[in-house]
Short mmCIF file of C-alpha atoms in Angstrom, two decimals:
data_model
loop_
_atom_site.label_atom_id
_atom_site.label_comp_id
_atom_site.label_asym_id
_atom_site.label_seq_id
_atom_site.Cartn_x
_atom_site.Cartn_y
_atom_site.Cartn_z
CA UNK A 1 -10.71 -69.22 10.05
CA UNK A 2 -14.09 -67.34 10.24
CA UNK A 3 -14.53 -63.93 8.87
CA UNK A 4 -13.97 -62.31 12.52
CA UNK A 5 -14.23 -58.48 10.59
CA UNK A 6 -16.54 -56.25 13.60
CA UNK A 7 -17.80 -53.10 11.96
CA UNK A 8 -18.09 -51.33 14.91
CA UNK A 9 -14.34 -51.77 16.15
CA UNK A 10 -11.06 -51.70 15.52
CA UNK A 11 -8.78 -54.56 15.15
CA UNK A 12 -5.22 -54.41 14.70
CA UNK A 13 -3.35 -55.79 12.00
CA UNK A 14 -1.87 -58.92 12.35
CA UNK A 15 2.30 -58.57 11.87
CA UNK A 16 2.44 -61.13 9.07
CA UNK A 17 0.38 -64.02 7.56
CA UNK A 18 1.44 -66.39 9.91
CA UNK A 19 -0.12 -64.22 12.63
CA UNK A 20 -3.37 -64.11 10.74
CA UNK A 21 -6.91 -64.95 12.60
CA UNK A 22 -9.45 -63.04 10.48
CA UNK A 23 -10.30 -64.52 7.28
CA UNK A 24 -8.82 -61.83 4.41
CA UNK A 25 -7.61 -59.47 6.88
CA UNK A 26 -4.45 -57.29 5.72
CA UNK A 27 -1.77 -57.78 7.27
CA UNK A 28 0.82 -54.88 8.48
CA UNK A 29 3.87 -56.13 6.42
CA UNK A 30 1.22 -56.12 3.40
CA UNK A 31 0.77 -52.36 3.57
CA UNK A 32 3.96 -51.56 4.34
CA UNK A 33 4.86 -53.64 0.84
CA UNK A 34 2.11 -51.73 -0.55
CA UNK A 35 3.07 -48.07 0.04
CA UNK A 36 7.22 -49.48 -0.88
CA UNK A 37 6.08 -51.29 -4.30
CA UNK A 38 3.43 -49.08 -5.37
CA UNK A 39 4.94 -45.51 -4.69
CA UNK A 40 8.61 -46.45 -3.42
CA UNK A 41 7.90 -45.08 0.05
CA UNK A 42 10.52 -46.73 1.84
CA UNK A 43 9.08 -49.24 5.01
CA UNK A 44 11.15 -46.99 7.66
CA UNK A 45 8.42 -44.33 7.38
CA UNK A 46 5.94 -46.30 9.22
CA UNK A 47 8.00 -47.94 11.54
CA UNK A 48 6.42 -45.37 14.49
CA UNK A 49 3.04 -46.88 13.07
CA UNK A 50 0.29 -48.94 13.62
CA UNK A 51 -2.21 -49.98 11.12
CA UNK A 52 -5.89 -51.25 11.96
CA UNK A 53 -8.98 -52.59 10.29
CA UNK A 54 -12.75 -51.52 11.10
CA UNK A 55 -15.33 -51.84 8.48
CA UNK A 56 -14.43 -54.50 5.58
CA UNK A 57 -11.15 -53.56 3.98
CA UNK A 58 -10.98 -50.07 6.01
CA UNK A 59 -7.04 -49.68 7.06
CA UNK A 60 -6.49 -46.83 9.33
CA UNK A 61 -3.06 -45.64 10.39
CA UNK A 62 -2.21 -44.45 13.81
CA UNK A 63 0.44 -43.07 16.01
CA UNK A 64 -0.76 -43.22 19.24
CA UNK A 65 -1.79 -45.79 22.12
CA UNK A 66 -4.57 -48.25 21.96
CA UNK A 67 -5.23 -52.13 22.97
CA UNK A 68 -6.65 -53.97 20.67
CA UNK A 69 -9.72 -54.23 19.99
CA UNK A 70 -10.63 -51.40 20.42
CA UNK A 71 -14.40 -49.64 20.23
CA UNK A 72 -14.31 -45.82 19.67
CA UNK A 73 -15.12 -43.50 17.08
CA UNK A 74 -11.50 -43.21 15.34
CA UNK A 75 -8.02 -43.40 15.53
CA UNK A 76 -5.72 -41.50 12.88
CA UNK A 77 -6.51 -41.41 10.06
CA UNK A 78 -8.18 -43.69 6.75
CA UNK A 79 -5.23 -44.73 4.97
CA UNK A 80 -6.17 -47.98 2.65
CA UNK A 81 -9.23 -49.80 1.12
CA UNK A 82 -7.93 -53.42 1.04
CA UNK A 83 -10.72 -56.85 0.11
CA UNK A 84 -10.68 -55.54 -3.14
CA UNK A 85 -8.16 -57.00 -6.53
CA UNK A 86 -6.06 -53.38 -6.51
CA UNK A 87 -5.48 -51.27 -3.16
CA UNK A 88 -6.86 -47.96 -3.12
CA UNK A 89 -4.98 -45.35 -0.42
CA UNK A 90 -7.10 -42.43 0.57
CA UNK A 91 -6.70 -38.65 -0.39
CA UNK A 92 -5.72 -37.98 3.39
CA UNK A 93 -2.70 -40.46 4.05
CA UNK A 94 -1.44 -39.33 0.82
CA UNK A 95 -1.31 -35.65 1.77
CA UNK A 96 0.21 -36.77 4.60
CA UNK A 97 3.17 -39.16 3.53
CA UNK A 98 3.25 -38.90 0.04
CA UNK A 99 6.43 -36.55 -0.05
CA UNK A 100 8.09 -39.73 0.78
CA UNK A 101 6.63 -41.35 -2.61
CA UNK A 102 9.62 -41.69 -5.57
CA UNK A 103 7.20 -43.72 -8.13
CA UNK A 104 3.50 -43.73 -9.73
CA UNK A 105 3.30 -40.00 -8.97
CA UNK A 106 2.37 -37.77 -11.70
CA UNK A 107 3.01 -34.14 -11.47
CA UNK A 108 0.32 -31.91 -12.95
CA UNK A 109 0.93 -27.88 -13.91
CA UNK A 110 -0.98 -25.53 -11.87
CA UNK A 111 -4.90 -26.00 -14.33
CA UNK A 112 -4.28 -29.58 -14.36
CA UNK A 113 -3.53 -29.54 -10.46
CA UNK A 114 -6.52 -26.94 -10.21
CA UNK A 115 -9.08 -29.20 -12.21
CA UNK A 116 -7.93 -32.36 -10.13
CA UNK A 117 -8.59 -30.94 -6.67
CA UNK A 118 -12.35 -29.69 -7.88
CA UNK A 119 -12.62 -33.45 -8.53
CA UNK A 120 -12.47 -33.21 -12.59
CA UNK A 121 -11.20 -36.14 -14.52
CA UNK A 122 -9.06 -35.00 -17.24
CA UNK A 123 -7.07 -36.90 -20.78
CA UNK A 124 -2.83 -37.10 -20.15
CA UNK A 125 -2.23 -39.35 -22.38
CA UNK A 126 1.87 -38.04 -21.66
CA UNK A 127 1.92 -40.18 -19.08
CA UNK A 128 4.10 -43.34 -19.59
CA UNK A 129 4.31 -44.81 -16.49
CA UNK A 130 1.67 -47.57 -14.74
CA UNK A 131 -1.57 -47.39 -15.13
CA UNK A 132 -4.11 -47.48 -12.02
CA UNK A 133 -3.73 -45.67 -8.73
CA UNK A 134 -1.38 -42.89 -8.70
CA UNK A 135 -0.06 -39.82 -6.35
CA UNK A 136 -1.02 -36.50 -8.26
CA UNK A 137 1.61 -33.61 -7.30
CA UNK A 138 2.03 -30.46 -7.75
CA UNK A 139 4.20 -28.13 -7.12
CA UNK A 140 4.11 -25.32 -4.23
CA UNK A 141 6.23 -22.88 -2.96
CA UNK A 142 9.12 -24.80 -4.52
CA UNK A 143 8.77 -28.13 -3.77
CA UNK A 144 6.42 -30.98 -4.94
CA UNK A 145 3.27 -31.48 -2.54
CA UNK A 146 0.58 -34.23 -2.67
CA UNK A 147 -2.53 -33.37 -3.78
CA UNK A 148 -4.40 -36.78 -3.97
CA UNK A 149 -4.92 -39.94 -5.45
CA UNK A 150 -5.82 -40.51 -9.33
CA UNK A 151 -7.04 -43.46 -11.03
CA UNK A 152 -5.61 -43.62 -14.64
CA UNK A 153 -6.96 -45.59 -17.47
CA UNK A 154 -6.79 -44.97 -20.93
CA UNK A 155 -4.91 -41.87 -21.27
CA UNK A 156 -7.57 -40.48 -18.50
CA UNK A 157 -6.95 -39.22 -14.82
CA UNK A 158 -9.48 -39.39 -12.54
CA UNK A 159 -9.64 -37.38 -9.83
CA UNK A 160 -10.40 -39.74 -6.79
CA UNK A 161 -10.28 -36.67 -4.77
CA UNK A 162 -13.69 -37.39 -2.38
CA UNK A 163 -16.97 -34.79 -2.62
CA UNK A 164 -16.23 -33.54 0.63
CA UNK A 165 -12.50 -32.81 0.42
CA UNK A 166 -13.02 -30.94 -3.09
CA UNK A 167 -12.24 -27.82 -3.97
CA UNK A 168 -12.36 -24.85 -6.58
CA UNK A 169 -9.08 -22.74 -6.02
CA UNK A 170 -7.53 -20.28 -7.73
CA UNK A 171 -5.06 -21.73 -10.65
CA UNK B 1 -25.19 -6.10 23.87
CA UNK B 2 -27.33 -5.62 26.42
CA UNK B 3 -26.38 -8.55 28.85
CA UNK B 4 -23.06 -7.33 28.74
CA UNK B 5 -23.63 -4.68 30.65
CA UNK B 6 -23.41 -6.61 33.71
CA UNK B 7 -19.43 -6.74 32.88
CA UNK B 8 -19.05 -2.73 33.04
CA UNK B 9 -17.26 -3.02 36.94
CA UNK B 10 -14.93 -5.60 35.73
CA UNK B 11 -13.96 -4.35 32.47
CA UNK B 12 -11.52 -1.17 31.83
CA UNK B 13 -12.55 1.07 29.11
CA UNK B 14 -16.02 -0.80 28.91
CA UNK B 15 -16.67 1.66 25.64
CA UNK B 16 -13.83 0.16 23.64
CA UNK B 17 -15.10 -3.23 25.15
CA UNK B 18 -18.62 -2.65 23.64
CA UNK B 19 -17.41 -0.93 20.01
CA UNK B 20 -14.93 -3.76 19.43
CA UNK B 21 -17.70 -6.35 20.21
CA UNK B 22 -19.67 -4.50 17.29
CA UNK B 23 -17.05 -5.16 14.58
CA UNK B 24 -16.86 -8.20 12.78
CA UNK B 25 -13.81 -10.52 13.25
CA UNK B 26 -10.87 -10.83 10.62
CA UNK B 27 -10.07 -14.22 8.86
CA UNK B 28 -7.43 -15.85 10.95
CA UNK B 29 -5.89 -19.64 10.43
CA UNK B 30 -4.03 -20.97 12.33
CA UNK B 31 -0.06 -22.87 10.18
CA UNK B 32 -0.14 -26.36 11.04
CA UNK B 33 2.75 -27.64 11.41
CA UNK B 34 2.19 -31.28 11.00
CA UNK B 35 1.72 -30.54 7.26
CA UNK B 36 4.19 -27.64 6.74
CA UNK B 37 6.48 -25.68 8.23
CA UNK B 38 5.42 -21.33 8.76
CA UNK B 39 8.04 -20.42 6.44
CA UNK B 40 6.41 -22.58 3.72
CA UNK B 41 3.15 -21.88 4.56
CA UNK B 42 4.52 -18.35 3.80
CA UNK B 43 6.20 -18.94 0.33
CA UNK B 44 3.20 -20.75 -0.46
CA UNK B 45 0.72 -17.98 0.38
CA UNK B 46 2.90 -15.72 -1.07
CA UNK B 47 3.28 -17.00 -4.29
CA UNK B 48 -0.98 -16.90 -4.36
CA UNK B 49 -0.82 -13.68 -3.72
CA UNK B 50 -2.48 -13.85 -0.35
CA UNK B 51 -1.91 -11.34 1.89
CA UNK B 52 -1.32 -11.79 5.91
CA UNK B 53 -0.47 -10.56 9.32
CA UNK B 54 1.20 -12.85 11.87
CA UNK B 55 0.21 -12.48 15.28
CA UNK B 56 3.13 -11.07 17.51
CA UNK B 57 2.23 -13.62 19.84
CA UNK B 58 2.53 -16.72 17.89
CA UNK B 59 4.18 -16.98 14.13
CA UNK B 60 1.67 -20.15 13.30
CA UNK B 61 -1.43 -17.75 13.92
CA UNK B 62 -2.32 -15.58 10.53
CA UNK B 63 -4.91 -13.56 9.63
CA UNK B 64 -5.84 -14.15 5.71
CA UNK B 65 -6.54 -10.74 3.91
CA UNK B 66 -9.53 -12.79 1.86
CA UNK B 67 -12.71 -13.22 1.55
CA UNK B 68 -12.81 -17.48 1.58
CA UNK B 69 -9.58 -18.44 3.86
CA UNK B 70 -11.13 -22.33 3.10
CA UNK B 71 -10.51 -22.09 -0.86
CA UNK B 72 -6.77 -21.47 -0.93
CA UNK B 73 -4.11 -24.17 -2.03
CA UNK B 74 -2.79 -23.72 1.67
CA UNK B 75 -6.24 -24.71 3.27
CA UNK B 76 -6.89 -28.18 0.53
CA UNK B 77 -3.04 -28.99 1.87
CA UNK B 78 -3.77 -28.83 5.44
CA UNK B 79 -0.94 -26.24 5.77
CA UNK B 80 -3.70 -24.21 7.17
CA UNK B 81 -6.88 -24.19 9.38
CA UNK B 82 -9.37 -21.63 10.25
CA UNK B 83 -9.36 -21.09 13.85
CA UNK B 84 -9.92 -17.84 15.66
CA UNK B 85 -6.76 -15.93 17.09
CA UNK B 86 -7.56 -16.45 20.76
CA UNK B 87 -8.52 -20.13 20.01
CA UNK B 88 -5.47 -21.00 19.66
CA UNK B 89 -4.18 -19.53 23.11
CA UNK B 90 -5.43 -22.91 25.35
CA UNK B 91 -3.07 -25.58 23.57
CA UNK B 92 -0.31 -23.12 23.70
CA UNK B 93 -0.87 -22.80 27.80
CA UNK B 94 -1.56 -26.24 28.00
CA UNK B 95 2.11 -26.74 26.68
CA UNK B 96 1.55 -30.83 25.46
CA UNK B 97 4.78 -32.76 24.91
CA UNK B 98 5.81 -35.57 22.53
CA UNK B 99 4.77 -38.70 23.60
CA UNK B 100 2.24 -37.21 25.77
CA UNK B 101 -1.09 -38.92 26.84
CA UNK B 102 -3.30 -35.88 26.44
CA UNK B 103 -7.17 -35.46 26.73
CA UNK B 104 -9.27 -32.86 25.19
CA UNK B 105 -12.33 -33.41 26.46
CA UNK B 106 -14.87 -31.06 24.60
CA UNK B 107 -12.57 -31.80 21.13
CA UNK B 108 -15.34 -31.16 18.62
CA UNK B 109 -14.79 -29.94 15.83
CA UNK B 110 -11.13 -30.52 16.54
CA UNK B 111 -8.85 -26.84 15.91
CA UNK B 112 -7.32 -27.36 19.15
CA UNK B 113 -7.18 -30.94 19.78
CA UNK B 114 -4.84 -30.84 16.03
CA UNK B 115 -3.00 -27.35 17.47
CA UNK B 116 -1.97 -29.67 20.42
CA UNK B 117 -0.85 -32.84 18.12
CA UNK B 118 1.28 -30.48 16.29
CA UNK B 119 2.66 -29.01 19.56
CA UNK B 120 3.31 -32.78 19.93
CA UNK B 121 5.03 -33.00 16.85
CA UNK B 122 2.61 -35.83 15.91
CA UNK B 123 3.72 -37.78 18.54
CA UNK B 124 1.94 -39.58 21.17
CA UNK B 125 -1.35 -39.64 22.33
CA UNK B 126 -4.26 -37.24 22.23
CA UNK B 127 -7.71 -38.45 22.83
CA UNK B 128 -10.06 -36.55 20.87
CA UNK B 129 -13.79 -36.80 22.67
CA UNK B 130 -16.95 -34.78 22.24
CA UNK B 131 -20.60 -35.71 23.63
CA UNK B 132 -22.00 -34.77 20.22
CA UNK B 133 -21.91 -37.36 17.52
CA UNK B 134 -22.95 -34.82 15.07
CA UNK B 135 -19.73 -32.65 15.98
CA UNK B 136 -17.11 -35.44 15.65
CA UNK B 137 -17.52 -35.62 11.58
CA UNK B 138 -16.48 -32.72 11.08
CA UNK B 139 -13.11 -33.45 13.88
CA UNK B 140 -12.67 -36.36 12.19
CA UNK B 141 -12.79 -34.62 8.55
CA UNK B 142 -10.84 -31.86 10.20
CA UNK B 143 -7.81 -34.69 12.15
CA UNK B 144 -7.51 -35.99 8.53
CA UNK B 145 -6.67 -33.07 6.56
CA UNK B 146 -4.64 -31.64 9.03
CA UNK B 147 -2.70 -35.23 8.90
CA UNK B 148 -2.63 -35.74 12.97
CA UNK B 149 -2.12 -39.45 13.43
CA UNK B 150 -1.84 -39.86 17.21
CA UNK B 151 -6.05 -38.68 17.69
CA UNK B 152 -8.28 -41.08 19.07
CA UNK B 153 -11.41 -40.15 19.01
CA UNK B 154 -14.45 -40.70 21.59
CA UNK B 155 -17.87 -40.13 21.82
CA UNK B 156 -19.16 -39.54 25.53
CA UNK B 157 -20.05 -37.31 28.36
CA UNK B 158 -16.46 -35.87 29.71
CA UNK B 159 -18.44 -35.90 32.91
CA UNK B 160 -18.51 -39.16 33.62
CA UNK B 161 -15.75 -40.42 31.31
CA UNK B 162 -13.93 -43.88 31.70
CA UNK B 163 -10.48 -44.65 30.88
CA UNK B 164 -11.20 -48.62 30.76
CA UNK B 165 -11.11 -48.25 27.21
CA UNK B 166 -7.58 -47.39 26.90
CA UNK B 167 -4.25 -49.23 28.37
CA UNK B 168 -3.34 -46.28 30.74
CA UNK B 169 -5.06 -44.79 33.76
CA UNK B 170 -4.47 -40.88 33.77
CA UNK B 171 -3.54 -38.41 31.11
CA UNK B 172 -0.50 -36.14 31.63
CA UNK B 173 -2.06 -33.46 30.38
CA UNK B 174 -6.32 -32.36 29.84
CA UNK B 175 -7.87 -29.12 27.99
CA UNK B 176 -10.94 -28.73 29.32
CA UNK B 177 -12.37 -26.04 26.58
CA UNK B 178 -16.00 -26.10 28.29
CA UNK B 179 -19.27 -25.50 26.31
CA UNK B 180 -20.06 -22.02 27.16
CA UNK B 181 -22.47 -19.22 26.77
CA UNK B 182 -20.33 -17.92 23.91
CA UNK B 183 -20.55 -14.19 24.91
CA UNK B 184 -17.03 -13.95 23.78
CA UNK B 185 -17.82 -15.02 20.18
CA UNK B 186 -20.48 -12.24 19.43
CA UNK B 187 -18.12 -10.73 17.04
CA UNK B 188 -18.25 -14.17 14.96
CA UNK B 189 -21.70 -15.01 15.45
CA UNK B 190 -24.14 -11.67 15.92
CA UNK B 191 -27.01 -13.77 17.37
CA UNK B 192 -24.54 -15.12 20.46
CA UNK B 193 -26.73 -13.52 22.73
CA UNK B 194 -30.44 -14.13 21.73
CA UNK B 195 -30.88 -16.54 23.79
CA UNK B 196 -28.72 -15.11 26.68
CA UNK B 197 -30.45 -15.67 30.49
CA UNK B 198 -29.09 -15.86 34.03
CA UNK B 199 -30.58 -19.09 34.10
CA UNK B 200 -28.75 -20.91 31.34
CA UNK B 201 -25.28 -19.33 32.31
CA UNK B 202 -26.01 -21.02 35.78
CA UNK B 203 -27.04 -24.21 34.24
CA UNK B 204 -24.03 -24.31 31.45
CA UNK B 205 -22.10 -23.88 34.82
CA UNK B 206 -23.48 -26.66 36.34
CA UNK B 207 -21.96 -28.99 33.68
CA UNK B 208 -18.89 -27.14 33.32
CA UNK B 209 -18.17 -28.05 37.22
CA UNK B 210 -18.87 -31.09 36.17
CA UNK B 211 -16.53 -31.91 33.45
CA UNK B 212 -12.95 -29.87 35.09
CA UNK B 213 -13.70 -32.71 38.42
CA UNK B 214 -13.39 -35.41 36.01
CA UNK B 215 -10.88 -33.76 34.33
CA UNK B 216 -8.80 -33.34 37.61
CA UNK B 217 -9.54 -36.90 38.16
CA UNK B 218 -8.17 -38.62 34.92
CA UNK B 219 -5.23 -36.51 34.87
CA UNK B 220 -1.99 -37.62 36.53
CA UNK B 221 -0.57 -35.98 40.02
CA UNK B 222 2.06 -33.21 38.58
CA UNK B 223 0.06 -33.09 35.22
CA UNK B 224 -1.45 -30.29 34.00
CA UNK B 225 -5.15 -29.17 33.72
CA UNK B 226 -6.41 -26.07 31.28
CA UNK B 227 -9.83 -24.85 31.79
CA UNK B 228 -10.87 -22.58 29.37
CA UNK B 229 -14.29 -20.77 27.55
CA UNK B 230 -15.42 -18.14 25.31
CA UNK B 231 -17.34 -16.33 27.44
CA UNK B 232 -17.40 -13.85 30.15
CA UNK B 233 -19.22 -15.04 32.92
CA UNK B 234 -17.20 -15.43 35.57
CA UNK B 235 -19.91 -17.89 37.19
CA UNK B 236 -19.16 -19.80 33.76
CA UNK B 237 -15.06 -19.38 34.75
CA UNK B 238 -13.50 -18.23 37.83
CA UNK B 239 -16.18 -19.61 39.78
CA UNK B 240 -15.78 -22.98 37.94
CA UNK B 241 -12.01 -23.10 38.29
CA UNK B 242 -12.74 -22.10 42.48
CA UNK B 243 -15.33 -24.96 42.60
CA UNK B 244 -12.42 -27.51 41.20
CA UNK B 245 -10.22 -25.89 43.48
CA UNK B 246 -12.58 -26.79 46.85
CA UNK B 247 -13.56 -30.20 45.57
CA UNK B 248 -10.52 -31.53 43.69
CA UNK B 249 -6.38 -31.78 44.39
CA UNK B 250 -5.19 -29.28 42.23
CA UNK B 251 -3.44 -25.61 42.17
CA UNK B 252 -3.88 -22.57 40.01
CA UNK B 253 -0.23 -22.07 38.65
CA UNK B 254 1.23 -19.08 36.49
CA UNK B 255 1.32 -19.08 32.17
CA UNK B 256 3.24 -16.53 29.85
CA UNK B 257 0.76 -14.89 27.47
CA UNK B 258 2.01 -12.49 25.27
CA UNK B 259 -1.32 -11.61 24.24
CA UNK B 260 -2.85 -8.86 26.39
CA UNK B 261 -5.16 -9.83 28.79
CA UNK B 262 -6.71 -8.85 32.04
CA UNK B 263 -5.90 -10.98 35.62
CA UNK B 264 -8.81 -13.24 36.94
CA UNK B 265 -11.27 -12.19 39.13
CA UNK B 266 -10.77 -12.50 43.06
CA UNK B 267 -14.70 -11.71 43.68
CA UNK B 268 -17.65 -11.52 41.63
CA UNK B 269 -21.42 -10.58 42.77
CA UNK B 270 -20.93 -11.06 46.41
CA UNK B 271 -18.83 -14.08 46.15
CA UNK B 272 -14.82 -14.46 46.69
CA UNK B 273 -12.28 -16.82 44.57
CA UNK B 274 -9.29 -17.73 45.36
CA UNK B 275 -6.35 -15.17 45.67
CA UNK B 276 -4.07 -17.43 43.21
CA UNK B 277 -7.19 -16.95 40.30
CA UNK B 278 -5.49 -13.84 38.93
CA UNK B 279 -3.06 -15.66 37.47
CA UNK B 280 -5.74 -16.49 34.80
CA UNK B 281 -6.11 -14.82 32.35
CA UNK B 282 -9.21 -12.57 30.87
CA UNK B 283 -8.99 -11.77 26.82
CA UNK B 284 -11.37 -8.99 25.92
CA UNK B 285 -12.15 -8.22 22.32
CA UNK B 286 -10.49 -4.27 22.50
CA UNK B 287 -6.93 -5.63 23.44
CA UNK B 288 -5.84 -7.52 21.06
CA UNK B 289 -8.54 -7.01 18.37
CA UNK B 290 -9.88 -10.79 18.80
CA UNK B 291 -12.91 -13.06 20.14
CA UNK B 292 -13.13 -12.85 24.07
CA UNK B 293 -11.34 -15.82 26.19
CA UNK B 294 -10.81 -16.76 29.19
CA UNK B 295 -7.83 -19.45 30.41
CA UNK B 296 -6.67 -20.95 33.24
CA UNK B 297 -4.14 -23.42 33.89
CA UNK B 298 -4.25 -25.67 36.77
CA UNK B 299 -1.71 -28.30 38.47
CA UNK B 300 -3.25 -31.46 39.75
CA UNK B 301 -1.63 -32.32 43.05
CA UNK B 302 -2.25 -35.71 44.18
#
């Protein structure tokens, strides 16, 4: 297999592993695994979905048309950086579905939330669950909302929360 | 506000016109509803303590009594966007469907092509393109906070725009929200005007003739078409809409607005439009309090 990855387009995932042509490529039942393992969003929610690679290990997800390949600027959104040992989802596909996430989400109180979305790490060494990429929630007008993705390490959350997308709001 | 002036025979109570063009504009966003529903955007703006109006016209449209609408919890969530009250008026006309193939063909930077996936419900197709590379970061920053998954997004001249790259061969639906002279944003930006000349509204109109014929083109027979600008200039709208009409198969075709507005224009500076043209619709600054707008919503018939 050669390493058919084209930077400038979009390929769509392959179903399965058995459907595989490009060297490394993810493959759709992957990330669907992924999102159920990791966070416990159940499979179902993507079944409207498709998901596609441009750029080394760049996973968009989409809900529209398209042929594959495909050469234009973008379709849906980033969702997943995949070619590397762990999986890293993107702030934006977990604002988006991560109200359907039941595990690895750690809810923060309204400075903790506050600190996270200006991009600040901060220690919780409370938490007890896994370690590495996590959903950080908080709570808003009464129900628990997404606010990004964390890395946590050593009692430490880091706010993967990128440059662009952070904020300083009111606590 | 000088160039303006040239609007005083089409415009009732040109005064109130000219003083509300002088005020500054209020902070409106616009609830997206592919992130939230209104009533939580509410609860959630609420419990900040942000006050609001909502527009009569259309419960996702708010204005934000604050200084920085982009720094509240509401805005980082993507439960809201700043977009200007009248803005928001095109997608509404325009009237997209789930599982529509829809084209916004001037997208950048994206408040109306993600108003029109949320009309959608997030579902279907709406190809996002802009001529100006520069512009589509910030719809492609803007299509992934707002969470609309159906966008595909192009880079190319609307005018001469192919559909090879895609499976299908029309659109059901195009908004054709036309680079303008911007008169009708003065209230937004003061300097709107400096550069204002006769001579660039007739070549801006050049290209906006352009861009509705391919629109017409790539969009299905019994689809719909929605020209639209900020400005004034009826050269820059009427007189676009009446070229489409003479060169392209299409219709002018009533919309509801409950916004007040002002009919088309049948005649403008020695030339005559097309009777059916005042069923577009003018939006001066002194009815509704807003930016200036004008829409116009067109059936393709063959």
């Amino acid at each position: 297999m050669a390493d058919g990855n084209d930077g400038q387009r979009f390929d769509r995932l392959p179903a399965t592993e058995a459907e595989r042509t490009v060297d490394g490529r993810a493959t759709r039942e992957a990330v669907v695994d992924y999102f159920a393992d990791r966070f416990g969003i159940p499979p179902a929610t993507f079944d409207d979905y498709t998901f596609w690679e441009k750029g080394a290990g760049k996973i968009w997800i989409y809900r529209g048309e398209a042929p594959t390949p495909l050469e234009i600027e973008a379709i849906g959104m980033t969702c997943l950086r995949t070619r590397q040992e762990h999986w890293k989802p993107t702030t934006d596909v977990v604002q988006r579905f991560g109200d359907h996430a039941t595990e690895c989400v750690i809810d923060l109180d309204r400075e903790q939330a506050r600190r996270f979305a200006a991009g600040e790490d901060q220690m919780l060494e409370w938490w007890d669950g896994d370690w590495g990429y996590l959903i950080a929630a908080h709570e808003i007008a009464g129900e628990a909302e997404a606010i990004g993705v964390g890395l946590y390490v050593h009692g430490e959350l880091r706010s993967m929360v990128p440059k662009g997308r952070q904020r300083d709001l009111e606590p | 506000m000088e160039p303006l002036e040239r609007y005083r025979p089409i415009i009732d109570d040109f005064d109130a016109f000219l003083a509300a063009c002088e005020r500054p504009l209020g902070n409106a966003v616009r609830v997206n509803t592919i992130k939230a529903s209104v009533e939580r955007t509410l609860a959630a703006l609420n419990e900040a303590g942000v006050d609001y109006d909502q527009a009569d016209w259309n419960p996702r449209v708010l204005t934000l009594e604050i200084d920085s609408p982009g720094s509240t919890w509401t805005s980082f969530h993507g439960f809201t966007h700043g977009q200007e009250e009248v803005s928001a008026v095109p997608p509404v006309v325009l009237e997209p469907q789930p599982g529509d193939r829809v084209w916004d063909c001037c997208a950048a930077p994206g408040g109306k092509a993600t108003q029109i996936a949320a009309l959608m419900d997030d579902r279907g197709t709406v190809v996002a393109n802009d001529n100006n590379l520069g512009r589509i970061s910030a719809l492609r920053f803007n299509a992934e906070r707002l969470g609309a998954t159906g966008l595909a997004v192009t880079n190319a001249d609307a005018r001469n725009y192919s559909l090879e790259r895609f499976d299908f061969d029309a659109f059901d639906r195009t908004l054709v929200d036309a680079p303008c002279s911007c008169e009708g944003t003065i209230r937004k930006n003061p300097d709107a005007l400096d550069n204002w000349s006769e001579g660039h509204i007739s070549s801006v109109a050049g290209i906006q003739k352009g861009i509705i014929r391919r629109a017409i083109q790539a969009t299905r027979e019994g689809g719909t078409v929605v020209y639209s600008t900020c400005t004034f200039a009826p050269e820059e709208n009427e007189a676009v809409v009446q070229h489409a009409l003479d060169n392209e198969p299409c219709r002018v075709v009533d919309f509801d607005l409950e916004l007040e507005h002002a009919p088309g224009l049948t005649a403008w500076d020695g030339e005559t439009f097309d009777e059916r043209l005042e069923r577009a619709a003018r939006i001066y600054p002194h009815q509704n309090d807003t930016g200036g707008f004008f829409v116009a919503k067109l059936e393709v018939t063959a």
